[in-house]
Phi, psi and omega in degrees: 000320179297322179298319178301316180295323178296316179297318179297321179295321179295320178296315180296319178297319178297322179295316179298314180298323177298316180295319178297319179297318180297320181294320180295326183271007178070034179296159185242164175214174181269143174235170181294143174306139182093347176295143181305332181267003184285132173271141186252109178301335181297336178296342181257008180080014180287150179291149174291156185305319183288349179265353182291133182271115184270000185277332188221155177285334182205179186288141170207084188298322179299316179296314182298319179297315182291319180298317177298318180295314181298316182288330180284319185261345186059030177251118186285346192297331176296318178295319179300315181292321181295315180292325179297331180264008181257131182306130186294320187277350186277169180290328188294325180297318179299316181293324180289322175299316178300317183294315180294318179295318179296320178298316179294320180295317180291324176300315181295324179293321181283328180229080182293348178091162181193201183299318185244018184229132175284131181293150178295153180077016182300330181300329178288321177297319179294319178304311182292325181287319185274336182225066185295341180262007179280122185294322180296314179297323179294319179294318179296319180297318179298315179293325176301315180296320177300312181295324177297320180298313182289328184278327192249353182218173184251130178307137180097344179274162178298320181299315179299313182296320180299314180294319180294323177295322176295320177296321178299316178296321179294324176298317179297320178294317179296322180294322178294328181284338181216080187303329182267359184273123179284344189301315179302325179285328176293320175301320182293339177301322178289326175296317180299321178292315183292322182269352178070053176307144169296154185301322179298317179294319179296317182294327175295319175297317182296323179296326177296323178289316180298327177295331185260325183208077188296338183248025183285113183294316180300321178294318179295321178295321179291320180291327180303324181302319181300321186277356182287158182300326184284351180243262189237016181228224181204171176302317182295317180294320179295315179298319180296317178298313182294316182292326177294319178297318179294322183294327182262007183295127176289164180301133180088359181270144178275002176299339177297344180270358184303320180302329179294323178291324177294319177298315181300318182293345182237028176295140177294143180294321177236119183239109180267000180267109186297332183267014183303318184282357169251010182291166184297316183295320179289315181301317180296317180293320178297316180297322177297319180291320178298317177299320182297313183288330180288332183256355183288159175294141186299330184264012179288115185290345180275355174306318184300321179301315182292317182295322177298316180292326176299320178303314179304309184287323181292322176292314179299327179272005178059035176261073193297312183297319179293323176297318179297322178299322178289320181297326180297336182270320191258348186305140180115335180231137183226018181277060182206164170299146000269357189295325184291349175283346180271153175290342178226082184303321182296317180294319180297314178299318182298325178296312180295322178297318179295321177296320179298316179296315181297316179294321179297315181286328178295339179252026173093001181279161177202170178303329182289333183266357182268123180298143179245000000 
């Protein structure tokens, strides 16, 4: 019992010292809107919280236009045409397949259907029925099943396994319809995680992706999950996978940011070390990600994923100006890690954005001093 009291006293002492340290370093916190000390993100041209788009990590106007049309008219043909004109090996096709599948899944959740009601996502069912040989529709259907499994059932249950087995079969069908397309195999990476593929089976799947798109960032992010400690690997295996990807990344590739995602996936649940986010492992991963976004092609759609995660780490590390630089690029869209792990991604993002603004201004920054 005495040992327990000693441990509690040490924890409380550490908390007090942490607060004193923060005050000496001019650390910031959030206050109520309208408070005299409140920093206003609107001064920087940032979108209001209710205007933040939770569907995507960054802008894709063609996708948004088609998605709005499909959901308004329940006619799948716009989605079919957009995917048919999207490069198979590129990152954008994977993101568009995810977006269409996610839209259908959320529609079904909001309108499960009944005696007098058409279920949501009916346009996807019609797409598969009327164009069974369309590769785009097959890929969207496979991803739809994957998202349904994760959203509506619990891993390890019979219901989850049944849906995932159906998704696996759908991935195989989509792959046959488009032999050179990596997307069906990328979808299957999530199936592999859910069903717990043996490592040999997973690695065979991964080789199929590398044969088709060796530098695909989205594929690497999906594969990283399998190697994480919380699924079928370990911290060491995940770090090794991420660092190997970064080491072989060609110039202009965002694969150099992979170690930052590995660090994020293995953050301690309770961290009493105030300097963790300035530690060597985090600093090295952040610098790799910053280099990646600075050297990446301007039209690379996976930039937004990296920049969102950078905001999280830069704010936690009290690197306010650098966080603001990232926010100036990505503000308006919040459909990416880490915000999507929250039940309210827009609110979570808004908190970090407000902290970045407050920290920036507490250290002499203003809208006039921020590069545009």
